[in-house]
PDB file of C-alpha atoms in Angstrom:
ATOM      1  CA  PHE A  14      69.619  97.004  90.786  1.00 53.00           C
ATOM      2  CA  ALA A  15      71.091  97.505  87.244  1.00 57.00           C
ATOM      3  CA  GLY A  16      72.277 101.031  87.694  1.00 67.00           C
ATOM      4  CA  GLY A  17      74.542 100.261  90.948  1.00 71.00           C
ATOM      5  CA  CYS A  18      76.226  97.140  88.947  1.00 79.00           C
ATOM      6  CA  GLN A  19      76.870  99.320  86.195  1.00 82.00           C
ATOM      7  CA  ARG A  20      78.507 101.956  88.212  1.00 79.00           C
ATOM      8  CA  ARG A  21      80.607  99.393  90.002  1.00 82.00           C
ATOM      9  CA  THR A  22      81.760  98.057  86.668  1.00 88.00           C
ATOM     10  CA  ILE A  23      82.840 101.683  85.525  1.00 91.00           C
ATOM     11  CA  GLU A  24      84.457 102.226  88.867  1.00 89.00           C
ATOM     12  CA  GLU A  25      86.551  98.994  88.565  1.00 91.00           C
ATOM     13  CA  ARG A  26      87.533  99.873  84.982  1.00 93.00           C
ATOM     14  CA  THR A  27      88.559 103.409  86.052  1.00 93.00           C
ATOM     15  CA  ARG A  28      90.607 102.002  88.965  1.00 91.00           C
ATOM     16  CA  LYS A  29      92.169  99.530  86.685  1.00 95.00           C
ATOM     17  CA  ALA A  30      93.096 102.179  84.087  1.00 96.00           C
ATOM     18  CA  ILE A  31      94.626 104.468  86.836  1.00 95.00           C
ATOM     19  CA  LEU A  32      96.593 101.567  88.283  1.00 95.00           C
ATOM     20  CA  GLU A  33      97.853 100.852  84.739  1.00 97.00           C
ATOM     21  CA  LEU A  34      98.814 104.561  84.105  1.00 97.00           C
ATOM     22  CA  ARG A  35     100.656 104.623  87.432  1.00 97.00           C
ATOM     23  CA  LYS A  36     102.588 101.591  86.640  1.00 97.00           C
ATOM     24  CA  THR A  37     103.562 103.123  83.058  1.00 98.00           C
ATOM     25  CA  LYS A  38     104.642 106.394  84.630  1.00 97.00           C
ATOM     26  CA  LEU A  39     106.774 104.809  87.455  1.00 98.00           C
ATOM     27  CA  ILE A  40     108.302 102.238  84.854  1.00 97.00           C
ATOM     28  CA  SER A  41     109.364 105.227  82.536  1.00 98.00           C
ATOM     29  CA  GLY A  42     111.062 106.901  85.369  1.00 98.00           C
ATOM     30  CA  HIS A  43     108.405 109.802  86.081  1.00 97.00           C
ATOM     31  CA  PRO A  44     106.490 110.711  89.208  1.00 97.00           C
ATOM     32  CA  PHE A  45     102.756 109.634  89.436  1.00 98.00           C
ATOM     33  CA  MET A  46     100.492 112.344  91.093  1.00 97.00           C
ATOM     34  CA  ILE A  47      98.100 111.081  93.771  1.00 97.00           C
ATOM     35  CA  ASN A  48      95.174 113.302  94.655  1.00 95.00           C
ATOM     36  CA  THR A  49      93.189 112.732  97.779  1.00 94.00           C
ATOM     37  CA  GLU A  50      90.147 114.388  99.175  1.00 93.00           C
ATOM     38  CA  GLU A  51      92.038 114.384 102.742  1.00 94.00           C
ATOM     39  CA  LEU A  52      94.530 116.824 101.535  1.00 96.00           C
ATOM     40  CA  PRO A  53      93.988 120.695 101.369  1.00 95.00           C
ATOM     41  CA  VAL A  54      93.250 122.053  98.038  1.00 92.00           C
ATOM     42  CA  GLY A  55      96.182 122.701  96.113  1.00 91.00           C
ATOM     43  CA  GLN A  56      98.266 119.751  97.755  1.00 96.00           C
ATOM     44  CA  CYS A  57      98.899 116.331  96.335  1.00 97.00           C
ATOM     45  CA  TRP A  58     101.243 113.517  96.604  1.00 98.00           C
ATOM     46  CA  LEU A  59     103.861 112.661  93.937  1.00 98.00           C
ATOM     47  CA  GLU A  60     105.045 109.040  93.947  1.00 98.00           C
ATOM     48  CA  TYR A  61     108.428 108.536  92.740  1.00 98.00           C
ATOM     49  CA  PRO A  62     110.105 105.384  90.955  1.00 98.00           C
ATOM     50  CA  ASP A  63     112.607 105.074  93.971  1.00 97.00           C
ATOM     51  CA  GLY A  64     109.482 104.355  96.190  1.00 97.00           C
ATOM     52  CA  TYR A  65     109.443 107.808  97.944  1.00 98.00           C
ATOM     53  CA  ILE A  66     106.371 109.927  98.031  1.00 98.00           C
ATOM     54  CA  HIS A  67     106.493 113.568  98.411  1.00 98.00           C
ATOM     55  CA  LEU A  68     103.668 115.892  99.568  1.00 98.00           C
ATOM     56  CA  VAL A  69     103.894 118.859  97.324  1.00 98.00           C
ATOM     57  CA  THR A  70     101.827 122.065  96.204  1.00 96.00           C
ATOM     58  CA  LEU A  71     101.814 123.903  93.040  1.00 89.00           C
ATOM     59  CA  SER A  72     104.597 126.794  92.904  1.00 87.00           C
ATOM     60  CA  LYS A  73     103.598 130.389  92.811  1.00 85.00           C
ATOM     61  CA  CYS A  74     104.640 130.637  89.196  1.00 85.00           C
ATOM     62  CA  LYS A  75     102.409 127.636  88.628  1.00 79.00           C
ATOM     63  CA  THR A  76     104.923 125.873  86.477  1.00 85.00           C
ATOM     64  CA  ASP A  77     106.443 123.417  89.057  1.00 89.00           C
ATOM     65  CA  PHE A  78     105.828 121.687  92.517  1.00 93.00           C
ATOM     66  CA  GLU A  79     107.282 122.953  95.827  1.00 95.00           C
ATOM     67  CA  ILE A  80     107.946 120.134  98.167  1.00 97.00           C
ATOM     68  CA  ILE A  81     106.376 120.381 101.688  1.00 97.00           C
ATOM     69  CA  ARG A  82     107.500 117.237 102.942  1.00 98.00           C
ATOM     70  CA  VAL A  83     109.280 113.897 101.928  1.00 98.00           C
ATOM     71  CA  LEU A  84     107.755 110.758 103.365  1.00 98.00           C
ATOM     72  CA  SER A  85     110.289 108.155 104.710  1.00 98.00           C
ATOM     73  CA  ILE A  86     110.008 104.893 102.863  1.00 98.00           C
ATOM     74  CA  GLU A  87     108.079 103.341 105.713  1.00 98.00           C
ATOM     75  CA  GLU A  88     105.378 106.204 105.437  1.00 98.00           C
ATOM     76  CA  SER A  89     105.288 105.997 101.638  1.00 98.00           C
ATOM     77  CA  ASN A  90     104.449 102.315 102.093  1.00 98.00           C
ATOM     78  CA  SER A  91     102.089 102.947 104.698  1.00 98.00           C
ATOM     79  CA  LEU A  92     100.220 105.564 102.380  1.00 97.00           C
ATOM     80  CA  ARG A  93     100.206 103.189  99.413  1.00 96.00           C
ATOM     81  CA  LYS A  94      98.696 100.485 101.703  1.00 96.00           C
ATOM     82  CA  SER A  95      95.930 102.863 102.936  1.00 95.00           C
ATOM     83  CA  LEU A  96      95.129 103.914  99.302  1.00 94.00           C
ATOM     84  CA  GLY A  97      95.214 100.421  97.963  1.00 91.00           C
ATOM     85  CA  ILE A  98      98.036 100.866  95.345  1.00 91.00           C
TER      86      ILE A  98
END
């Protein structure tokens, strides 16, 4: 089925581009935002160059993030593994 094969190719290219953006952001010292359907609306993960991942939500003024929780390095590694990054 040609449509399914083409869709897989697009998904693979998209995933590759996202992983490259992640690498670029982290190398340049900036956090990388990870959105997952498992989190409630308005929450996301921010992965930092030091290896830690923070669970955050948009602040009330909508110009910054409020930290909900900082994952331990073990939890951060486990999350990366479960997300395949």
